[in-house]
Coordinates of C-alpha atoms and ligand atoms in Angstrom, one line a residue:
M27 CA 6.6 109.5 101.8
F28 CA 8.1 110.3 105.3
L29 CA 11.1 108.2 106.0
E30 CA 13.7 109.2 108.6
L31 CA 17.3 108.2 107.7
N32 CA 19.2 108.3 111.0
G33 CA 22.7 108.8 109.6
I34 CA 24.1 105.5 111.1
G35 CA 25.8 103.2 108.6
T36 CA 25.6 103.3 104.8
K37 CA 22.7 105.0 103.0
Q38 CA 21.5 101.5 102.0
A39 CA 21.4 100.3 105.7
Q40 CA 19.7 103.5 106.7
L41 CA 16.9 103.2 104.2
T42 CA 16.5 99.4 104.9
R43 CA 16.1 100.2 108.6
A44 CA 13.7 103.0 108.0
L45 CA 11.4 101.0 105.7
R46 CA 11.5 97.9 107.9
A47 CA 10.6 100.1 110.9
A48 CA 7.7 101.7 109.0
I49 CA 6.4 98.2 108.1
V50 CA 6.9 96.7 111.5
C51 CA 5.3 99.7 113.3
G52 CA 2.3 99.6 110.9
R53 CA 2.9 103.0 109.3
L54 CA 3.1 101.1 106.0
K55 CA 0.1 98.7 106.0
P56 CA 0.1 95.3 104.3
G57 CA -0.8 95.7 100.7
A58 CA 0.4 99.3 100.6
Q59 CA 2.2 100.2 97.3
L60 CA 5.6 101.7 97.6
P61 CA 6.6 104.6 95.4
P62 CA 8.6 103.8 92.2
T63 CA 12.3 103.4 93.0
R64 CA 13.2 106.3 90.7
E65 CA 10.8 108.6 92.6
L66 CA 11.9 107.5 96.0
A67 CA 15.5 107.9 95.1
L68 CA 14.9 111.5 93.9
E69 CA 12.8 112.3 97.0
L70 CA 15.5 111.0 99.4
G71 CA 18.5 112.2 97.4
L72 CA 19.8 108.7 97.0
S73 CA 21.0 106.8 93.9
R74 CA 18.4 104.6 92.2
N75 CA 20.7 101.6 92.6
T76 CA 20.7 102.1 96.4
V77 CA 16.9 102.1 96.4
L78 CA 16.7 99.1 94.1
A79 CA 19.1 97.1 96.3
V80 CA 17.1 98.0 99.4
F81 CA 13.8 96.8 97.8
E82 CA 15.5 93.6 96.7
S83 CA 16.8 92.9 100.1
L84 CA 13.4 93.6 101.7
R85 CA 11.8 91.3 99.2
A86 CA 14.4 88.6 100.1
D87 CA 13.4 89.0 103.8
G88 CA 9.7 88.8 103.1
F89 CA 8.8 92.4 103.9
L90 CA 7.9 93.3 100.4
V91 CA 6.4 91.5 97.4
G92 CA 7.0 92.6 93.8
R93 CA 4.3 92.3 91.1
V94 CA 5.5 92.4 87.6
G95 CA 4.7 95.7 85.9
A96 CA 2.9 97.0 89.0
G97 CA 5.7 97.8 91.5
S98 CA 6.5 96.8 95.1
F99 CA 4.0 96.2 97.9
V100 CA 4.1 95.6 101.6
A101 CA 3.7 91.9 102.1
Y102 CA 0.8 90.5 104.1
P103 CA 1.8 88.8 107.3
A104 CA 1.4 85.0 107.4
V105 CA -2.3 84.3 108.3
P106 CA -2.7 81.7 111.1
E107 CA -4.4 78.5 110.0
P108 CA -8.0 78.4 111.0
T109 CA -8.5 76.0 113.9
S110 CA -11.4 73.6 114.1
E111 CA -12.0 74.1 117.8
T112 CA -15.4 72.5 117.8
V113 CA -14.1 69.0 116.8
S114 CA -12.8 67.1 119.8
P115 CA -10.0 64.7 118.8
L116 CA -10.5 61.0 119.0
D117 CA -8.2 58.8 121.1
A118 CA -4.9 58.4 119.4
Q119 CA -5.3 55.8 116.7
S120 CA -1.9 54.3 116.8
A121 CA 1.1 54.0 119.3
Y122 CA 3.0 56.5 117.0
S123 CA 0.2 59.0 117.3
Q124 CA 0.0 58.6 121.0
R125 CA 3.8 59.2 121.3
A126 CA 3.6 62.2 118.9
R127 CA 0.7 63.7 120.9
M128 CA 2.6 63.5 124.1
L129 CA 5.7 65.0 122.5
A130 CA 3.7 67.8 120.8
A131 CA 3.1 69.4 124.3
S132 CA 6.9 70.1 124.6
R133 CA 7.5 70.9 121.0
V134 CA 9.6 73.9 120.0
D135 CA 8.0 74.9 116.8
T136 CA 10.6 76.3 114.5
N137 CA 8.1 76.2 111.7
A138 CA 5.7 78.6 113.3
P139 CA 5.6 82.1 111.7
A140 CA 7.8 84.3 113.8
P141 CA 5.9 87.2 115.4
T142 CA 6.8 90.6 113.9
L143 CA 9.7 91.5 116.0
R144 CA 11.9 94.5 115.2
Y145 CA 15.1 92.6 116.1
S146 CA 14.9 88.8 116.3
L147 CA 17.9 86.8 117.5
Q148 CA 16.2 83.5 116.4
Y149 CA 18.8 80.8 115.8
G150 CA 18.5 78.6 112.8
V151 CA 17.5 81.5 110.5
P152 CA 20.1 81.6 107.7
M153 CA 21.5 84.6 105.8
T154 CA 19.8 85.5 102.6
N155 CA 20.7 88.3 100.3
P156 CA 19.4 89.9 97.1
A157 CA 22.1 88.2 95.0
L158 CA 21.0 84.8 96.2
T159 CA 17.3 85.5 95.6
T160 CA 18.0 86.7 92.1
G161 CA 20.4 83.9 91.3
W162 CA 18.1 81.3 92.6
S163 CA 15.0 82.5 90.9
H164 CA 16.8 82.5 87.6
A165 CA 18.1 79.0 88.2
V166 CA 14.6 77.7 89.0
A167 CA 13.0 79.4 86.0
K168 CA 15.6 77.8 83.7
A169 CA 15.4 74.3 85.4
A170 CA 11.6 74.4 85.0
Q171 CA 12.1 74.4 81.2
F172 CA 14.4 71.4 81.1
A173 CA 13.4 69.2 84.1
D174 CA 11.8 65.8 83.2
T175 CA 8.2 65.7 84.1
G176 CA 8.1 62.1 85.1
Y177 CA 8.9 60.7 88.6
P178 CA 12.5 61.6 89.4
P179 CA 15.1 58.9 90.3
V180 CA 14.5 57.8 94.0
Q181 CA 18.1 58.5 94.9
G182 CA 18.0 62.0 93.4
L183 CA 19.3 63.4 90.1
L184 CA 22.7 62.1 89.2
V185 CA 23.9 65.6 88.1
L186 CA 23.1 66.9 91.6
R187 CA 24.7 63.9 93.4
T188 CA 27.8 64.3 91.3
Q189 CA 28.1 68.0 92.1
L190 CA 27.6 67.3 95.8
C191 CA 30.3 64.6 95.8
N192 CA 32.8 67.1 94.3
Y193 CA 31.7 69.8 96.7
L194 CA 31.9 67.5 99.8
A195 CA 35.3 66.2 98.9
R196 CA 36.7 69.7 98.3
R197 CA 35.1 71.6 101.2
R198 CA 34.4 68.9 103.9
G199 CA 36.9 66.2 103.2
V200 CA 34.0 63.7 102.7
Q201 CA 34.9 61.1 100.1
A202 CA 31.7 59.7 98.6
R203 CA 30.6 58.2 95.3
P204 CA 27.3 59.4 93.7
E205 CA 25.9 55.8 94.3
Q206 CA 26.3 56.4 98.1
M207 CA 24.5 59.7 98.0
L208 CA 20.8 60.1 98.6
I209 CA 19.0 63.4 98.1
V210 CA 16.4 63.9 100.8
S211 CA 14.0 66.6 101.8
G212 CA 16.2 67.9 104.6
I213 CA 18.0 66.4 107.6
Q214 CA 14.6 65.7 109.2
Q215 CA 13.8 63.2 106.5
A216 CA 17.4 61.8 106.6
M217 CA 16.8 61.1 110.3
T218 CA 13.4 59.5 109.7
L219 CA 14.9 57.2 107.1
A220 CA 17.8 56.3 109.5
A221 CA 15.4 55.5 112.3
R222 CA 13.3 53.3 110.0
V223 CA 16.3 51.5 108.5
L224 CA 18.3 51.0 111.7
V225 CA 16.1 51.1 114.8
D226 CA 13.3 48.9 116.0
Q227 CA 10.8 50.1 118.6
G228 CA 12.4 50.0 122.1
E229 CA 16.0 49.8 120.8
R230 CA 18.5 52.2 122.4
V231 CA 19.5 55.3 120.6
C232 CA 22.0 57.9 122.0
M233 CA 21.0 61.5 121.9
E234 CA 23.4 64.3 122.9
E235 CA 22.5 66.2 126.1
P236 CA 21.8 69.0 125.5
G237 CA 20.7 68.1 122.0
Y238 CA 18.8 69.1 118.9
F239 CA 15.1 68.9 119.8
G240 CA 14.1 68.0 116.2
A241 CA 16.2 64.8 116.4
R242 CA 15.1 64.0 120.0
Q243 CA 11.4 64.4 119.1
L244 CA 11.6 62.3 116.0
L245 CA 13.5 59.5 117.6
A246 CA 11.2 59.4 120.6
A247 CA 8.1 59.4 118.4
H248 CA 9.6 56.5 116.4
G249 CA 9.6 54.6 119.7
A250 CA 13.4 54.5 120.4
D251 CA 14.6 54.2 123.9
L252 CA 16.6 57.4 124.3
V253 CA 19.8 57.4 126.3
L254 CA 21.6 60.6 127.0
G255 CA 25.3 61.1 126.1
Q256 CA 26.6 64.1 128.1
V257 CA 28.2 66.9 126.2
D258 CA 31.4 68.4 127.8
G259 CA 34.0 70.8 126.4
E260 CA 35.2 68.2 123.8
G261 CA 31.8 67.2 122.5
V262 CA 29.6 64.2 123.3
D263 CA 31.1 61.5 125.5
L264 CA 29.9 58.1 124.3
A265 CA 32.5 56.2 126.4
G266 CA 30.7 57.5 129.5
L267 CA 27.4 55.8 128.6
T268 CA 26.2 53.2 131.1
G269 CA 24.0 50.2 130.3
P270 CA 23.7 48.2 127.0
P271 CA 25.3 50.1 124.1
P272 CA 23.0 52.0 121.8
K273 CA 22.2 50.8 118.2
L274 CA 22.6 54.3 116.9
A275 CA 24.1 57.6 118.1
Y276 CA 23.1 61.0 116.8
V277 CA 26.0 63.4 116.9
T278 CA 26.8 67.0 115.8
P279 CA 30.6 67.1 115.9
S280 CA 31.2 70.2 113.7
H281 CA 29.2 72.5 115.9
Q282 CA 27.3 70.8 118.7
F283 CA 23.7 71.8 118.8
P284 CA 22.9 73.8 120.9
S285 CA 26.1 74.3 123.0
G286 CA 28.3 75.1 119.9
V287 CA 31.2 72.9 121.1
V288 CA 33.4 71.8 118.3
M289 CA 34.3 68.1 119.0
S290 CA 38.0 67.6 119.6
L291 CA 40.0 65.2 117.4
E292 CA 40.7 62.9 120.4
R293 CA 37.0 62.7 121.1
R294 CA 36.2 62.0 117.4
H295 CA 38.5 59.0 117.6
S296 CA 36.9 57.9 120.8
V297 CA 33.4 58.1 119.3
L298 CA 34.5 56.1 116.3
G299 CA 36.2 53.6 118.6
F300 CA 33.0 53.2 120.6
A301 CA 31.0 52.7 117.4
R302 CA 33.4 50.0 116.1
A303 CA 33.6 48.2 119.5
H304 CA 29.8 48.1 119.9
S305 CA 28.6 47.9 116.3
C306 CA 26.8 51.2 116.8
W307 CA 25.8 53.3 113.8
L308 CA 26.8 57.0 114.0
L309 CA 24.4 59.6 112.4
E310 CA 26.7 62.6 111.8
D311 CA 24.6 65.8 111.4
D312 CA 26.7 68.4 109.7
Y313 CA 23.9 71.0 109.6
D314 CA 26.0 74.2 109.6
G315 CA 29.5 72.7 109.2
E316 CA 30.3 74.9 106.2
F317 CA 30.6 77.9 108.6
S318 CA 33.7 77.7 110.8
Y319 CA 35.8 80.5 112.3
E320 CA 38.7 78.4 113.4
P321 CA 41.9 78.5 111.3
Q322 CA 42.3 74.7 111.4
R323 CA 39.3 72.6 110.6
I324 CA 39.0 69.1 112.2
P325 CA 38.0 66.3 109.8
T326 CA 34.5 65.1 109.9
L327 CA 33.7 61.7 111.5
H328 CA 32.9 60.4 108.1
A329 CA 36.4 61.4 106.8
L330 CA 38.1 59.7 109.8
D331 CA 35.9 56.5 109.6
N332 CA 37.5 53.5 108.0
Q333 CA 34.8 51.0 109.0
Q334 CA 31.8 52.5 107.3
R335 CA 29.9 53.1 110.6
V336 CA 29.0 56.7 109.8
I337 CA 25.9 58.0 108.0
Y338 CA 26.7 61.6 107.1
V339 CA 23.9 64.0 106.6
G340 CA 23.8 67.6 105.5
S341 CA 21.2 70.2 104.5
F342 CA 20.7 73.2 102.3
S343 CA 18.6 74.8 105.0
K344 CA 21.6 76.8 106.4
M345 CA 23.7 77.0 103.2
L346 CA 20.8 78.4 101.2
F347 CA 17.4 78.6 103.0
P348 CA 15.1 76.2 104.8
S349 CA 12.0 76.6 102.6
L350 CA 14.0 74.7 99.9
R351 CA 13.6 71.5 101.9
L352 CA 16.6 69.7 100.3
G353 CA 19.3 67.8 102.0
F354 CA 21.6 64.8 101.4
M355 CA 22.9 61.8 103.1
V356 CA 26.0 59.6 102.4
V357 CA 25.3 56.1 103.4
P358 CA 27.6 53.1 103.9
D359 CA 27.6 50.7 100.9
A360 CA 26.1 47.9 102.9
L361 CA 23.0 50.0 103.8
R362 CA 22.5 51.7 100.5
A363 CA 19.7 49.5 99.1
D364 CA 17.8 49.7 102.4
F365 CA 17.9 53.5 102.5
I366 CA 16.8 53.7 98.8
A367 CA 13.9 51.4 99.6
A368 CA 12.9 53.5 102.6
K369 CA 13.1 56.7 100.6
W370 CA 10.9 55.2 97.9
L371 CA 8.3 54.1 100.5
N372 CA 8.4 57.5 102.1
D373 CA 7.8 59.8 99.1
F374 CA 9.2 58.2 95.9
A375 CA 11.7 61.1 95.4
C376 CA 12.5 64.8 95.9
P377 CA 11.1 67.4 93.3
A378 CA 13.1 67.4 90.1
I379 CA 13.0 71.1 89.3
E380 CA 14.6 72.2 92.5
Q381 CA 17.2 69.4 92.2
L382 CA 18.1 70.5 88.7
A383 CA 18.2 74.1 89.6
L384 CA 20.5 73.3 92.5
A385 CA 22.8 71.2 90.3
N386 CA 23.1 74.1 87.8
F387 CA 23.6 76.6 90.6
M388 CA 26.4 74.5 91.9
A389 CA 27.9 73.9 88.5
D390 CA 28.0 77.6 87.4
G391 CA 29.6 78.7 90.7
G392 CA 26.6 80.6 92.1
F393 CA 26.4 78.3 95.1
E394 CA 30.0 78.7 96.3
R395 CA 29.9 82.4 95.5
H396 CA 27.0 82.6 97.9
L397 CA 28.8 80.5 100.5
R398 CA 31.9 82.8 100.3
H399 CA 29.7 85.9 100.7
A400 CA 27.7 84.3 103.5
S401 CA 30.8 83.2 105.4
H402 CA 32.4 86.6 105.2
A403 CA 29.2 88.4 106.3
L404 CA 28.6 85.9 109.1
Q405 CA 32.1 86.5 110.4
K406 CA 31.4 90.2 110.6
R407 CA 28.0 89.6 112.3
R408 CA 29.5 87.2 114.8
T409 CA 32.3 89.7 115.7
A410 CA 29.8 92.5 116.0
L411 CA 27.6 90.4 118.3
I412 CA 30.5 89.4 120.5
Q413 CA 31.8 92.9 120.7
A414 CA 28.4 94.3 121.6
L415 CA 27.8 91.6 124.3
K416 CA 31.2 92.3 125.9
H417 CA 30.6 96.0 125.7
H418 CA 27.0 96.1 127.1
L419 CA 26.9 93.0 129.3
G420 CA 30.6 92.4 130.2
G421 CA 31.0 90.5 133.4
K422 CA 27.3 89.5 133.7
I423 CA 27.5 86.8 131.0
Q424 CA 29.7 84.0 129.7
I425 CA 29.8 83.5 125.9
D426 CA 30.3 80.0 124.5
G427 CA 30.2 78.1 121.2
A428 CA 31.2 81.0 118.9
N429 CA 33.8 79.2 116.9
A430 CA 31.4 78.0 114.2
G431 CA 27.9 78.2 112.8
M432 CA 25.2 80.9 113.0
H433 CA 24.5 81.1 116.7
L434 CA 26.3 81.3 120.1
T435 CA 25.3 80.6 123.6
V436 CA 25.2 83.2 126.4
W437 CA 25.0 82.1 130.1
F438 CA 23.6 84.3 132.9
A439 CA 25.1 83.0 136.2
D440 CA 23.3 85.6 138.2
L441 CA 19.8 84.8 137.0
D442 CA 17.5 81.9 137.6
Q443 CA 15.3 80.3 135.0
E444 CA 12.3 82.3 136.0
E445 CA 14.2 85.6 135.7
L446 CA 15.4 84.5 132.3
E447 CA 11.9 83.9 131.2
A448 CA 10.9 87.4 132.5
L449 CA 13.8 88.8 130.5
I450 CA 12.6 87.1 127.3
H451 CA 9.1 88.3 128.0
R452 CA 10.2 91.9 128.6
A453 CA 12.5 91.9 125.5
R454 CA 9.6 90.7 123.4
S455 CA 7.4 93.5 124.5
R456 CA 10.1 95.9 123.2
G457 CA 10.4 94.2 119.8
L458 CA 13.4 92.0 120.6
G459 CA 13.2 88.2 120.1
L460 CA 15.3 86.1 122.5
F461 CA 15.3 82.3 122.8
S462 CA 16.1 80.2 125.8
I463 CA 18.5 77.2 125.6
R464 CA 16.2 75.3 128.1
P465 CA 14.1 73.4 125.6
H466 CA 17.2 71.6 124.3
Y467 CA 17.9 70.0 127.7
Q468 CA 16.2 67.0 129.1
K469 CA 17.3 68.1 132.6
P470 CA 17.4 71.8 133.4
P471 CA 20.9 73.3 133.0
R472 CA 22.4 74.7 136.2
T473 CA 22.8 78.2 134.6
P474 CA 20.1 79.7 132.5
G475 CA 21.2 80.6 129.0
L476 CA 20.1 82.0 125.6
L477 CA 20.9 80.9 122.1
L478 CA 21.6 84.0 120.1
G479 CA 21.3 83.6 116.3
F480 CA 23.3 86.3 114.4
A481 CA 22.7 85.4 110.8
S482 CA 19.6 87.5 110.1
L483 CA 20.7 90.9 111.4
P484 CA 23.4 93.2 110.1
P485 CA 26.1 94.3 112.5
A486 CA 24.5 97.7 113.3
E487 CA 21.2 96.1 114.2
L488 CA 23.0 93.4 116.3
E489 CA 24.5 96.3 118.3
I490 CA 21.0 97.8 118.9
A491 CA 19.6 94.4 119.8
V492 CA 22.2 93.8 122.4
R493 CA 21.8 97.3 123.8
L494 CA 18.1 96.5 124.2
L495 CA 18.9 93.2 125.8
A496 CA 21.2 95.0 128.4
E497 CA 18.4 97.5 129.2
C498 CA 15.9 94.7 129.7
L499 CA 18.4 92.9 132.0
S500 CA 19.0 96.1 134.1
E501 CA 15.2 96.3 134.5
I502 CA 15.0 92.7 135.7
E503 CA 17.9 93.3 138.1
S504 CA 16.4 96.4 139.5
A505 CA 13.0 94.6 140.0
R506 CA 14.9 92.0 142.0
R507 CA 16.6 94.7 144.2
H508 CA 13.2 96.0 145.1
N509 CA 11.9 92.6 146.2
P510 CA 13.6 91.6 149.5
G511 CA 12.3 88.0 149.5
F512 CA 13.8 87.4 146.1
A513 CA 17.4 86.6 147.0
R514 CA 16.3 83.9 149.5
L515 CA 13.8 82.4 147.0
Q516 CA 16.6 82.3 144.4
S517 CA 19.0 80.5 146.6
V518 CA 16.3 77.9 147.4
Q519 CA 15.6 77.4 143.7
R520 CA 19.3 76.9 143.0
E521 CA 19.5 74.3 145.7
C522 CA 16.6 72.4 144.2
A523 CA 18.1 72.7 140.7
D524 CA 21.4 71.3 142.0
T525 CA 19.6 68.4 143.6
L526 CA 17.7 67.6 140.4
A527 CA 20.8 67.7 138.3
D528 CA 22.0 64.3 139.6
Q529 CA 24.1 63.6 136.5
P530 CA 27.3 65.5 135.6
Q531 CA 26.4 68.3 133.1
R532 CA 28.2 70.8 131.1
R533 CA 26.4 73.7 132.8
Ligands
LIG610 C1 21.1 70.5 114.6 C2 20.2 70.6 113.4 N1 20.1 69.7 112.4 C3 19.3 69.8 111.3 C4 18.6 71.0 111.1 C5 17.9 71.2 109.8 O1 17.2 70.2 109.3 P1 16.5 70.4 107.9 O2 17.5 70.0 106.9 O3 15.5 69.3 108.0 O4 16.0 71.7 107.7 C6 18.6 72.0 112.1 C7 17.8 73.2 111.8 O5 17.7 74.1 112.6 C8 19.4 71.8 113.2 O6 19.5 72.8 114.1

């Protein structure tokens, strides 16, 4: 089998890259069988353990599938759902459907299968590794033998809730009793339940601007009247809201999505003060709060709250992987019964096997081992990305929001939005996935920017991805130099954007 190892990085990294490239370029077709690990190791002069580790990691990333006793095969790409184009849709059958239809047009679909890109800087893709895949598959196999086959408890298995309470107290300073904890199928469900329990149609809800599109879409479809709380360098500013106070505010203090701002302690107190003064509920989304690169961590809103105004929600989508569809919420005592009722009405409960597997994974230390490993690896990836950006793009960009999480933001002061779209398009044609920050703003930001996720590529590949990005940017700049009307057009577009941005914005 012809595989070129290019001598950069460890043997394991070289073989991973070579196999991934062969699969992505189509030299190895879906369904093709790979040689046995022993044979490939001999052929390439590598140890068998190296080849085994590479196969395992390609399996974890979905490039290969293993069949017991038969070996490893190139995975088939996800097949798009067949569409029934001949059926024309009826008028929307409910107000909810009508709103959801209108929102669908602007949807950023994170669930869509990513096109096969050699280097994707997709944000929101967490770090998996072979140890996690192996540990988790053992945990699920074991749990399947012991899990009860009846309907699970609505609130979630007590063993899991107890494990989570211990974990949250230790790692996030969140003091919660198992009775206050609800296991949900991710933060998306937690937000659905919060909207149902706390918000009637037409009531005001505060969304961060810029803010998480998943929350914005869900609350708008629910019929909430969305008001925008501007995000500045300290986080969202609720005190600056005008008009009647909202009933609920959705906030991401640990790592504001998408800007990456970590909310200051003063602002946290101000947000809590606002909630107290106006009887406003706070929905604290701690989606990637586990991963922080600051020496001193600021307590969560939940930890600072002494009035039980905060509903704290977290997810295993980033700490483990999103296909698990498990998350949790800590609800104030006075709302507990209402949240349990809403969960029961929504889906009775979350699946028992995964809950039990997770509880055992947490109890035997596998979960926190993975978190330690992931934190360490993410630090390295983040450093590599920042270094590569400074090296290849230097004065052309500004980097923000790199103190926590799995993505950072990069602003291009010399481009306009159209040029940024052209950059994204050009990069895509060269196998590089780039993602604009624009869909997370209600009003366009003054400066175009990208969200760069760094969790799914190792440092050497992040360096190559940034080099590609710099090359594409140079091509866009050179196209501009050869188009004399461009500079004038650009300044007119900037003037229009400035006029449109009639509210103070971070960018
Ligand atoms: C801000 C924010 N909240 C929550 C989530 C995840 O939600 P879930 O637990 O439903 O996967 C994401 C996913 O990307 C996110 O970016």
